[in-house]
CSV table of N, CA and C in Angstrom, one decimal:
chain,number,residue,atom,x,y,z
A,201,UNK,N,11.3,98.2,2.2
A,201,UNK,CA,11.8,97.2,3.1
A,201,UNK,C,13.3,97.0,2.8
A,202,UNK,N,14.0,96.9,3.6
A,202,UNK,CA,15.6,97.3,3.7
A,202,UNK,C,15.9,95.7,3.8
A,203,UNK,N,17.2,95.1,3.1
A,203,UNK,CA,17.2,93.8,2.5
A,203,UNK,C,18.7,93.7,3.7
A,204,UNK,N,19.0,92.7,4.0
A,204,UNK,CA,20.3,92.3,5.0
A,204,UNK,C,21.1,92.1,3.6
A,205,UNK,N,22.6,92.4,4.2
A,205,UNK,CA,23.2,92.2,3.2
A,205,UNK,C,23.9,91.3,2.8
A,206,UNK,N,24.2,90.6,2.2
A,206,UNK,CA,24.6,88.7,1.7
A,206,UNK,C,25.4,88.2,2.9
A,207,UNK,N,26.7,89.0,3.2
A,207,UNK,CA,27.9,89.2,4.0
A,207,UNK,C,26.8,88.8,5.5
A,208,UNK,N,25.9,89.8,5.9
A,208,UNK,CA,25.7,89.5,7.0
A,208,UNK,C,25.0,88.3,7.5
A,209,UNK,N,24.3,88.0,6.6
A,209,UNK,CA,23.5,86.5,6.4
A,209,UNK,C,24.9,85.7,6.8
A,210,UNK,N,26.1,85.5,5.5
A,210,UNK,CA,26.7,84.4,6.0
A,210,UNK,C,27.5,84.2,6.9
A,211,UNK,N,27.4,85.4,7.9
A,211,UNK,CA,28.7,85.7,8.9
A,211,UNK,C,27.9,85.0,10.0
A,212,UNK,N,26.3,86.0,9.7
A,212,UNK,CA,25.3,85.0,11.1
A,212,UNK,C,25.3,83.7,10.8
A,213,UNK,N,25.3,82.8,9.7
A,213,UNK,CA,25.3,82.0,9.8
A,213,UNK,C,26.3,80.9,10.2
A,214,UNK,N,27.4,81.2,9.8
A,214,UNK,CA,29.1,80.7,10.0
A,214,UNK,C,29.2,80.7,11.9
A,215,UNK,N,28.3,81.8,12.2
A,215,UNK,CA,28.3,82.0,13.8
A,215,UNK,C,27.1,81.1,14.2
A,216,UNK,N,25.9,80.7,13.8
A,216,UNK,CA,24.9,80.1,14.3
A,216,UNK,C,25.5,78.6,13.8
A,217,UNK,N,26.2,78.3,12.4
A,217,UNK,CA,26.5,76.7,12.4
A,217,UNK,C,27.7,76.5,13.7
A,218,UNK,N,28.8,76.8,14.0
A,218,UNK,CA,30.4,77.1,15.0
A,218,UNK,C,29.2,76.8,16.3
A,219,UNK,N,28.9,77.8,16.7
A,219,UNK,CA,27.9,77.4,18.0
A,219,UNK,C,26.8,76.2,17.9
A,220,UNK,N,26.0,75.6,17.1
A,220,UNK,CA,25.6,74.5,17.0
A,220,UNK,C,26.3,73.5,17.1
A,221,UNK,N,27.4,73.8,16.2
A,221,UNK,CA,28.6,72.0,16.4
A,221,UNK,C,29.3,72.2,17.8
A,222,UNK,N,29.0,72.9,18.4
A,222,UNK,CA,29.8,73.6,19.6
A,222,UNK,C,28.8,72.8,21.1
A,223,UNK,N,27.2,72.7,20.7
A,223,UNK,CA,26.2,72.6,22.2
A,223,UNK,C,25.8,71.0,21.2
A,224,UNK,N,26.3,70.4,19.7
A,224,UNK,CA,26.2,69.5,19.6
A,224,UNK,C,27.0,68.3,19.9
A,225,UNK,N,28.6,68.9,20.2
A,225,UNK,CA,29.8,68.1,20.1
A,225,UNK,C,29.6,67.2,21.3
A,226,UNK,N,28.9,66.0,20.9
A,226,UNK,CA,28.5,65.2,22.3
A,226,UNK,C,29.1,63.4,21.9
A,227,UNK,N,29.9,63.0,22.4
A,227,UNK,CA,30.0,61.4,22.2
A,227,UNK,C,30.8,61.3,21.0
A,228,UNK,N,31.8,62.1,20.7
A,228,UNK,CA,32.2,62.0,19.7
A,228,UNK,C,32.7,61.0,19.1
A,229,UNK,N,33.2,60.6,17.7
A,229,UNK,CA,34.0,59.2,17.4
A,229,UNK,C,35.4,59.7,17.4
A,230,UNK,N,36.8,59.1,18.5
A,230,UNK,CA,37.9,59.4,18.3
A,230,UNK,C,37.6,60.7,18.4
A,231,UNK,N,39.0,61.7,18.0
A,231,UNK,CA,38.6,62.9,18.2
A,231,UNK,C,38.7,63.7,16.7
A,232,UNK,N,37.7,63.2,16.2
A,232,UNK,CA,37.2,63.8,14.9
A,232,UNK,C,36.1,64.7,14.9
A,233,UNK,N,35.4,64.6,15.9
A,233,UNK,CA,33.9,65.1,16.1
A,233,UNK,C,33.0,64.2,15.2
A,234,UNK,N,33.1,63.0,14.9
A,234,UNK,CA,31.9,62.0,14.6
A,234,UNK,C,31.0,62.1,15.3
A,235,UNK,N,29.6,63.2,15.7
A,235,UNK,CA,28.8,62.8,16.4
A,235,UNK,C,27.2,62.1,16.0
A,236,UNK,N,26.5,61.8,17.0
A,236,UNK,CA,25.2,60.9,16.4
A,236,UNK,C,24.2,61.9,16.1
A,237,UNK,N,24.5,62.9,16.2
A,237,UNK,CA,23.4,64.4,15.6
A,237,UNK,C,24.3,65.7,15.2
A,238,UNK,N,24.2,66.1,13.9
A,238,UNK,CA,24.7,66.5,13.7
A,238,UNK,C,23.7,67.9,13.2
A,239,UNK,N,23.0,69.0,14.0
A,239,UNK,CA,22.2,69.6,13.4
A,239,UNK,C,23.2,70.8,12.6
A,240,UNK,N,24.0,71.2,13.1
A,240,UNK,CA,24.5,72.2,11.8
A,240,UNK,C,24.3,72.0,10.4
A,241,UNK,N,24.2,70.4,9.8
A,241,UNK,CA,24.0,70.1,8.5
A,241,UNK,C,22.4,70.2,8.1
A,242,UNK,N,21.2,70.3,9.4
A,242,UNK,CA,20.1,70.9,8.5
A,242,UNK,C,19.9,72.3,8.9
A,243,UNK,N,21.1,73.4,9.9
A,243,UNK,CA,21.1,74.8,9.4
A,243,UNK,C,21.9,75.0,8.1
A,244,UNK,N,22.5,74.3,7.8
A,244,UNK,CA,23.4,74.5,6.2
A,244,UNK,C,22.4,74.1,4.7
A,245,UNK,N,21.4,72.9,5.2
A,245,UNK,CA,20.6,72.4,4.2
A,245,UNK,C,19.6,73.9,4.1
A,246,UNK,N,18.9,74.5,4.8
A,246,UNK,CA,18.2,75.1,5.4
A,246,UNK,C,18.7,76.7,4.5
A,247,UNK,N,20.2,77.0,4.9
A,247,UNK,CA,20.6,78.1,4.6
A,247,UNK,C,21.1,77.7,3.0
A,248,UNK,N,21.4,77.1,2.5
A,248,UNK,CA,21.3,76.9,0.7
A,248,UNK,C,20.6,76.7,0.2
A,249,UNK,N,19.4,76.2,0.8
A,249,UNK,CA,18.2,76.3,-0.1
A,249,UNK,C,17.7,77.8,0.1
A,250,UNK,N,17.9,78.3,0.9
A,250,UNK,CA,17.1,79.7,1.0
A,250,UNK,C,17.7,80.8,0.6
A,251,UNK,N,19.4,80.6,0.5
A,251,UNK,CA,20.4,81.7,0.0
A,251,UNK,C,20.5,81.3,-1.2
A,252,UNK,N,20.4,79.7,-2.1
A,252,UNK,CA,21.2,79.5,-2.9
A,252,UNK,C,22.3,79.2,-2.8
A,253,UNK,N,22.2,77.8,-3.8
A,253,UNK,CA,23.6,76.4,-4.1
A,253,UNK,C,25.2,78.0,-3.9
A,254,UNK,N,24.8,78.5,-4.3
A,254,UNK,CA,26.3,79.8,-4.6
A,254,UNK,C,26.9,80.2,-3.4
A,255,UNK,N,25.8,79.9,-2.2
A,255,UNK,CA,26.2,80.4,-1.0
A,255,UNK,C,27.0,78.9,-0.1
A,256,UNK,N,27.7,78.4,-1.0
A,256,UNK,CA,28.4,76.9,-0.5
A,256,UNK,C,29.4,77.1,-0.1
A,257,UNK,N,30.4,78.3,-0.4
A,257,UNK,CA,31.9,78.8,0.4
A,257,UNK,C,31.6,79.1,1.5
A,258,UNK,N,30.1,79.6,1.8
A,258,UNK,CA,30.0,80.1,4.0
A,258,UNK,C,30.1,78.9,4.5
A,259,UNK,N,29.4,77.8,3.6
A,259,UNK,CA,29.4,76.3,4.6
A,259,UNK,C,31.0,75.8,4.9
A,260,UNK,N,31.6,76.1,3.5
A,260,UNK,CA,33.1,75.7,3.9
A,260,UNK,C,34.2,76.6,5.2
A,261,UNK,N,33.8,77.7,5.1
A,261,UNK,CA,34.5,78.9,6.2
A,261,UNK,C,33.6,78.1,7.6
A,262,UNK,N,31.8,78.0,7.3
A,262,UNK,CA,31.9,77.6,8.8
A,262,UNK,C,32.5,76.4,9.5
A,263,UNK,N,32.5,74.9,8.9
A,263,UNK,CA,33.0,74.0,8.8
A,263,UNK,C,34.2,74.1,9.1
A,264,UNK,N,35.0,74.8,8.5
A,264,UNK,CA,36.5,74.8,8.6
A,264,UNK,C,36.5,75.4,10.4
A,265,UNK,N,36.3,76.5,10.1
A,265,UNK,CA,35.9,77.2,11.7
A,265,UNK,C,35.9,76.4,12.6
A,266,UNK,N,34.6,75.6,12.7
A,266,UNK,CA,33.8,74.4,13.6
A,266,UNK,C,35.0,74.0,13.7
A,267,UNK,N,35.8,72.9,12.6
A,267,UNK,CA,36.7,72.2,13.1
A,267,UNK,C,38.0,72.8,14.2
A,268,UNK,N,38.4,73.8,13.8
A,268,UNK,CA,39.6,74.5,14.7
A,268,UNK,C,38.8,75.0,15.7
A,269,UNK,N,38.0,75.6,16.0
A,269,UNK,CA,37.2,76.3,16.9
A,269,UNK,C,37.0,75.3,18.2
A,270,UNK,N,35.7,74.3,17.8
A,270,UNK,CA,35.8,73.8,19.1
A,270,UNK,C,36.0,72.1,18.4
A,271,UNK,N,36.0,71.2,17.3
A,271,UNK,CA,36.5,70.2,17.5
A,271,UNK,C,38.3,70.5,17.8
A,272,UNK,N,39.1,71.3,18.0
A,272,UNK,CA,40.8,71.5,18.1
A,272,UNK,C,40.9,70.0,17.1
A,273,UNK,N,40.6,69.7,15.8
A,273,UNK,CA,41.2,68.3,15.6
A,273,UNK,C,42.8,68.4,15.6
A,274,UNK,N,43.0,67.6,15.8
A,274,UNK,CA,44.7,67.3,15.5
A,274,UNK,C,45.3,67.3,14.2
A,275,UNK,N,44.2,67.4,13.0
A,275,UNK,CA,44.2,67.4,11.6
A,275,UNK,C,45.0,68.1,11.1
A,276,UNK,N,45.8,68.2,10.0
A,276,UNK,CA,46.4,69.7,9.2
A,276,UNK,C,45.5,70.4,8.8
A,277,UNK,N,45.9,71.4,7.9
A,277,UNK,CA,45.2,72.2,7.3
A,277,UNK,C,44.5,71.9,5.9
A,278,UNK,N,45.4,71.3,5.7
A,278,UNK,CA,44.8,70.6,4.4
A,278,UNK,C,43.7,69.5,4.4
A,279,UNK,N,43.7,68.6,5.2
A,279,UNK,CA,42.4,67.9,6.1
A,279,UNK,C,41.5,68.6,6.6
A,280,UNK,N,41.9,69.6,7.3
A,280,UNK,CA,40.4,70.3,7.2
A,280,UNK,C,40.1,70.8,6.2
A,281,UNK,N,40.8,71.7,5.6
A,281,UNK,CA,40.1,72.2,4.3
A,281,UNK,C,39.5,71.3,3.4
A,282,UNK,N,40.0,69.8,3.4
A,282,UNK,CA,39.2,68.6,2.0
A,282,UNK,C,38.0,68.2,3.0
A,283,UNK,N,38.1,68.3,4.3
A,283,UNK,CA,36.8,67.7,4.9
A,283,UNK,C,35.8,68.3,4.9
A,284,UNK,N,36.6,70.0,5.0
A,284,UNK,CA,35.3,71.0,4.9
A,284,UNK,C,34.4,71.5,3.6
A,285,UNK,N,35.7,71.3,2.9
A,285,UNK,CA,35.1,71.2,1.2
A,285,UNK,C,34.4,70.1,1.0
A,286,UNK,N,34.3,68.9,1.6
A,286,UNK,CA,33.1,68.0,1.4
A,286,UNK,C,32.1,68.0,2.2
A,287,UNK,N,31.7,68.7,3.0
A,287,UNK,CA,30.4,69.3,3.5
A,287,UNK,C,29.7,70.2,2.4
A,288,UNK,N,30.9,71.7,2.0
A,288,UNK,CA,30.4,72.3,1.4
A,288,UNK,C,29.5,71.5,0.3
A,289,UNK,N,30.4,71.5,-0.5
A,289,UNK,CA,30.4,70.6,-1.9
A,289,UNK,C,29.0,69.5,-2.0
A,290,UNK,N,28.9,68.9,-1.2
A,290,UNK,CA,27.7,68.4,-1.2
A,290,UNK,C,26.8,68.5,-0.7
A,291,UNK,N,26.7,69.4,0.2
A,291,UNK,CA,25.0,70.4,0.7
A,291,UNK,C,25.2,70.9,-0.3
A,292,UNK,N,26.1,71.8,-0.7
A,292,UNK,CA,26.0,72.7,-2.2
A,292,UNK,C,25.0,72.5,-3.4
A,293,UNK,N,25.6,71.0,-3.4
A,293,UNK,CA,25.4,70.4,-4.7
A,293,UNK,C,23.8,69.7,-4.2
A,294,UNK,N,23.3,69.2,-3.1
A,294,UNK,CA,21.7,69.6,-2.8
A,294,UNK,C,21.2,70.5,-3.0
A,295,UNK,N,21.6,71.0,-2.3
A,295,UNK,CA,20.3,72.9,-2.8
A,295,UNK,C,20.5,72.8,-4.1
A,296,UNK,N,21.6,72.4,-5.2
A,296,UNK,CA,21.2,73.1,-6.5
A,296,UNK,C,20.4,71.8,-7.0
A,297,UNK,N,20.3,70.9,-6.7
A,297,UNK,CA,19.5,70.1,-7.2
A,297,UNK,C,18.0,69.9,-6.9
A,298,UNK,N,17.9,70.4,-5.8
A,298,UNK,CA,16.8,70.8,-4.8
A,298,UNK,C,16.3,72.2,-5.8
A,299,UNK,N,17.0,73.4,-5.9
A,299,UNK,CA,16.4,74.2,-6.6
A,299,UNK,C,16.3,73.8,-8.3
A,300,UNK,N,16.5,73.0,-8.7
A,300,UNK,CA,16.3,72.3,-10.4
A,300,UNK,C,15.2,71.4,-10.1
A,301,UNK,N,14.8,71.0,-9.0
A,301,UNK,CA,13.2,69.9,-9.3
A,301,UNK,C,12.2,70.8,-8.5
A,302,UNK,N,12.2,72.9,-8.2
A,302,UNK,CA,11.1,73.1,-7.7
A,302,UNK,C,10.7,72.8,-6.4
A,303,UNK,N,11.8,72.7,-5.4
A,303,UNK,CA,11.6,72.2,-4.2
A,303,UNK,C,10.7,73.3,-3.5
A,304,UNK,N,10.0,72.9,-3.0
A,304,UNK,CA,8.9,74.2,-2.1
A,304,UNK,C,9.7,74.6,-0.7
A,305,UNK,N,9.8,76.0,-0.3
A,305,UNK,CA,10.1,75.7,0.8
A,305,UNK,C,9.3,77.1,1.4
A,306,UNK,N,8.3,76.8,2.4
A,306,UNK,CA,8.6,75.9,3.2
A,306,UNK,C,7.4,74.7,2.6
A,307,UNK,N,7.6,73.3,2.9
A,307,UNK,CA,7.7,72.2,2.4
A,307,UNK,C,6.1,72.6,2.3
A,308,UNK,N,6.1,71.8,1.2
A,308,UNK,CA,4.3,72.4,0.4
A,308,UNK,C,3.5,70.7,0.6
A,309,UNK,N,3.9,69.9,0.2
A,309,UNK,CA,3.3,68.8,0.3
A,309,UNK,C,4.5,67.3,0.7
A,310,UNK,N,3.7,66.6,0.7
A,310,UNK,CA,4.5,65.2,0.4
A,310,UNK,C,6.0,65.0,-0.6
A,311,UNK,N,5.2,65.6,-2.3
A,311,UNK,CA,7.0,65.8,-3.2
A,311,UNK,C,8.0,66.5,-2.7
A,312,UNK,N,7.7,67.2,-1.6
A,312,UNK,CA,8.8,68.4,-1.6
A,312,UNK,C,9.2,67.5,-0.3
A,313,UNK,N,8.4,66.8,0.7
A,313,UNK,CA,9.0,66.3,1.8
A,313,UNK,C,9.8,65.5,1.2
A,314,UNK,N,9.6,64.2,0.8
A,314,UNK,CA,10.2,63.3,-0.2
A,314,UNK,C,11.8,63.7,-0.7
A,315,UNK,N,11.3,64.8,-1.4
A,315,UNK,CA,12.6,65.4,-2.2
A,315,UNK,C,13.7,66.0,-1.1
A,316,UNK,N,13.2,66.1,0.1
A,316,UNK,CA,14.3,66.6,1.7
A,316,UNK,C,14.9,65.2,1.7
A,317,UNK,N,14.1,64.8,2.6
A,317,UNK,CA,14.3,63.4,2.6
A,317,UNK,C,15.2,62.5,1.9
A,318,UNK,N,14.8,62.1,0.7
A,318,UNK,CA,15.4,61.1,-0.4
A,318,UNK,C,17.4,61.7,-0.8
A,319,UNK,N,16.9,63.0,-1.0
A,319,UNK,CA,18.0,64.0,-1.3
A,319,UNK,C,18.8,64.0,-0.3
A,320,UNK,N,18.0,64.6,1.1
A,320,UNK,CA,19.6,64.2,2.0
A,320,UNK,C,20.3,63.1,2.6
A,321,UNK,N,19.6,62.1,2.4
A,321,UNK,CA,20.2,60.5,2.3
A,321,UNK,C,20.9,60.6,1.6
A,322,UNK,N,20.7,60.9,-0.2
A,322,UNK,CA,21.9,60.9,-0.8
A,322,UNK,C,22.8,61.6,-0.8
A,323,UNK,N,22.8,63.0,-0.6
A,323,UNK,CA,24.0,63.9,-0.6
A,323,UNK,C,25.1,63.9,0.7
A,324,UNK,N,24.3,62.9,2.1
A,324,UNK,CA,24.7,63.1,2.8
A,324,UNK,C,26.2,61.6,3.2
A,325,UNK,N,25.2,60.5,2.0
A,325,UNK,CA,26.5,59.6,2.1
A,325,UNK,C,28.2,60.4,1.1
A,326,UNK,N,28.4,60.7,0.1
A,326,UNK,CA,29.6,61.5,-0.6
A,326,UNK,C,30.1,62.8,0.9
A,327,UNK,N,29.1,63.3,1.2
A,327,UNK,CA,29.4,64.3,2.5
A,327,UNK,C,30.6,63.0,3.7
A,328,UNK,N,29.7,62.2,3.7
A,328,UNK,CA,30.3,61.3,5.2
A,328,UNK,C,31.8,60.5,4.2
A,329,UNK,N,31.6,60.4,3.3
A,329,UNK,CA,32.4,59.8,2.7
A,329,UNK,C,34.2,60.7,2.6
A,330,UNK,N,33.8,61.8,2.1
A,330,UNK,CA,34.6,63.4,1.9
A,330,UNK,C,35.3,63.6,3.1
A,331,UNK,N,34.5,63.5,4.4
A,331,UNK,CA,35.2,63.9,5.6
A,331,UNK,C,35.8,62.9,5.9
A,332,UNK,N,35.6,61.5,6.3
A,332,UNK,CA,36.4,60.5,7.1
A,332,UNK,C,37.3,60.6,5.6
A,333,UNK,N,37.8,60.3,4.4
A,333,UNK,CA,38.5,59.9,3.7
A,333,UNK,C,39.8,61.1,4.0
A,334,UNK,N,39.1,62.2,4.1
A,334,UNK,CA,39.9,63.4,4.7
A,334,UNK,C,41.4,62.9,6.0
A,335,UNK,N,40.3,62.7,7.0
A,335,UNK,CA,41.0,61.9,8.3
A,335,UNK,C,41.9,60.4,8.1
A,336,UNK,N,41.4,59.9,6.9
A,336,UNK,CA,41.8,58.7,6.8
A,336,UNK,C,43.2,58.6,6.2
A,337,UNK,N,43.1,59.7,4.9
A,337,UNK,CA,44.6,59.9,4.4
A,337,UNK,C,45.3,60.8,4.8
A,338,UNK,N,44.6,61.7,5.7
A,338,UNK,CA,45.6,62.0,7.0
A,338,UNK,C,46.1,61.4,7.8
A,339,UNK,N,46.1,60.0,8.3
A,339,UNK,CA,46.5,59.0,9.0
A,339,UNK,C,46.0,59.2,10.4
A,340,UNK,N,44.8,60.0,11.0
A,340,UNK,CA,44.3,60.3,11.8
A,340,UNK,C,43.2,59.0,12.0
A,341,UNK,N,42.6,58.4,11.2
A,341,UNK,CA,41.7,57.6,10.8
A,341,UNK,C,42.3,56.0,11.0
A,342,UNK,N,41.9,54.8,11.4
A,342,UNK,CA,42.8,53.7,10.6
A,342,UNK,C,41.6,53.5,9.6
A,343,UNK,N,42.1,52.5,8.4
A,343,UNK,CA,41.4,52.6,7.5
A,343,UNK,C,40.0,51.3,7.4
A,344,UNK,N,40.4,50.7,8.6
A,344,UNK,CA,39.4,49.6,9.4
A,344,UNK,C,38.4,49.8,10.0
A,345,UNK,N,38.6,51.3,10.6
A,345,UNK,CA,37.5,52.2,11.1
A,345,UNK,C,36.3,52.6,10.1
A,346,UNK,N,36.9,53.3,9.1
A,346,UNK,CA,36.6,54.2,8.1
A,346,UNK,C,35.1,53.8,8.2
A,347,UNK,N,34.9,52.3,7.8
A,347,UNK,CA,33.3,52.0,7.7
A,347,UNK,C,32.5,52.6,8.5
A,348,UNK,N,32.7,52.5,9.5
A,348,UNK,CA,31.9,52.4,10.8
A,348,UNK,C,31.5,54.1,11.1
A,349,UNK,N,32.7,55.4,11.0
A,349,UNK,CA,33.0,56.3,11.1
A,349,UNK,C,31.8,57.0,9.8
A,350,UNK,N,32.0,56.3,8.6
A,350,UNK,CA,30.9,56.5,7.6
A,350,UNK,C,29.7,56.6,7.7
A,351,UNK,N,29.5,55.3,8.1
A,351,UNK,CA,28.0,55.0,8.6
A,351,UNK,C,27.7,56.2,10.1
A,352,UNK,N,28.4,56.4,11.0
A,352,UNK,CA,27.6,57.0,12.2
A,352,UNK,C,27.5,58.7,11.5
A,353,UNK,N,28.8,58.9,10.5
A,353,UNK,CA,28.8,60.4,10.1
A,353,UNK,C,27.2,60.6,9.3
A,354,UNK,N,26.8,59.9,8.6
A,354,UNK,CA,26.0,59.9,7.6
A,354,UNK,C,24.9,59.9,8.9
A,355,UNK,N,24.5,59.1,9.2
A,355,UNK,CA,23.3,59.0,10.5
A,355,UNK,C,23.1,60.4,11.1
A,356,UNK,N,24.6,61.1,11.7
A,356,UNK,CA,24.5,62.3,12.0
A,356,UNK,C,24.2,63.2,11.4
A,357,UNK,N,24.7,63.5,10.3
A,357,UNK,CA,24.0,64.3,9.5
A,357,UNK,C,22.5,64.2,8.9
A,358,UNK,N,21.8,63.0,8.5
A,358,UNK,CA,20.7,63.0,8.2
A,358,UNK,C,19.8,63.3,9.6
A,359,UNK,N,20.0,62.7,10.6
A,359,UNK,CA,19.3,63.5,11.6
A,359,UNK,C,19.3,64.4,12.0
A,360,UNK,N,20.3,65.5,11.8
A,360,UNK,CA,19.9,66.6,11.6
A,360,UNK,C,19.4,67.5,10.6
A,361,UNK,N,19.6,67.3,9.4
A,361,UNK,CA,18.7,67.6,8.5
A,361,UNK,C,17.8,67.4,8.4
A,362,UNK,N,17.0,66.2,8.9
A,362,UNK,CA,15.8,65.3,9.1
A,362,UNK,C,15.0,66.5,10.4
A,363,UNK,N,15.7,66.9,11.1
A,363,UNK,CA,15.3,67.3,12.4
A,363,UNK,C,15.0,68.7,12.2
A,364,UNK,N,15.8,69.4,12.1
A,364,UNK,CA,15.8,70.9,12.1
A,364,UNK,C,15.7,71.5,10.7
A,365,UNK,N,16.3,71.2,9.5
A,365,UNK,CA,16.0,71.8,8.0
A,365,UNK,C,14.3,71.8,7.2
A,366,UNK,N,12.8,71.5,7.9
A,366,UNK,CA,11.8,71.4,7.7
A,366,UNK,C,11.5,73.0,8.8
A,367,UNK,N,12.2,72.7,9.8
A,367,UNK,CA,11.6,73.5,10.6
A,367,UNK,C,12.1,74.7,10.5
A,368,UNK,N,13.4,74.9,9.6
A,368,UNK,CA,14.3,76.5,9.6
A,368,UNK,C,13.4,76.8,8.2
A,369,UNK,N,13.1,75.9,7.5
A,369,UNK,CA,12.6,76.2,6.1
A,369,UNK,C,11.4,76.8,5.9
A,370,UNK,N,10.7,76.4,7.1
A,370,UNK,CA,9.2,76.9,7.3
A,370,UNK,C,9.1,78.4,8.2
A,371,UNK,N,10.5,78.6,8.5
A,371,UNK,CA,10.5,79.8,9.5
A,371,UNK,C,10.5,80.9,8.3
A,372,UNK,N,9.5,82.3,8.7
A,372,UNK,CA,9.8,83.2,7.6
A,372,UNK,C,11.3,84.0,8.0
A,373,UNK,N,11.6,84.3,6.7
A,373,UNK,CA,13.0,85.1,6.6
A,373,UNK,C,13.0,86.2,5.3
């Protein structure tokens, strides 16, 4: 059986997360792309648990992408790159934690749900936190906002991980 090669996995994916934030980009906050669902974060939860924490620089290339691609932010480059580095960085830093307690995937019982779950609540607040702080000391943000932008970013992303990373995980590959 003939194996795909690393490259092509993360190019399809960098193209499957870009088109996701793309049919997601709905109601945004300001023009950051704050939106209330954010499923590219459970194709990224989904795709590091299955490639491995190592495969965290495609989340940053697609992210980065996403942002120029179709949010056009107004951002620099250096804002996107710390915003996108905090996407990476902390899905990253789930999957390797996720692969150090034995995570089942696809989800085997209750622990392994739990461990989705519990896990991306937490990785997903430093995630929400990484990006608006990005916009924020960009002066894109005012810093009165920030809360509010936190809280809806974090909502977005756990709903989509909540939503779609059970169901990519259970898909064979």
């Amino acid at each position: 059986m003939k194996t795909t090669p690393h490259w092509a996995v993360g190019i399809g994916y960098v193209l499957a997360y870009v088109v996701l934030d793309a049919l997601s980009f709905v109601q945004p906050l300001l023009k950051l792309g704050i939106t209330p669902w954010t499923p590219q974060a459970g194709l990224t939860v989904a795709f590091l648990v299955w490639r491995g924490w190592r495969h965290a620089p495609w989340t940053f290339v697609a992210a980065f992408l996403a942002e120029v691609v179709v949010r056009g932010s107004p951002a620099s480059l250096p804002a996107l790159a710390a915003a996108s580095a905090s996407i990476a960085l902390g899905y990253g830093g789930l999957a390797y934690l996720l692969s150090r307690r034995r995570f089942a995937h696809p989800i085997a019982g209750r622990r392994d749900a739990a461990l989705l779950v519990i896990g991306s609540a937490i990785a997903a607040a430093p995630v929400a936190i990484g990006y608006v702080a990005a916009f924020v000391v960009a002066g894109l943000l005012p810093v009165h906002e920030s809360g509010a932008a936190v809280a809806r970013y974090w909502v977005g992303d756990l709903n989509g991980v909540i939503t779609l990373a059970p169901l990519l995980l259970a898909w064979p590959h």
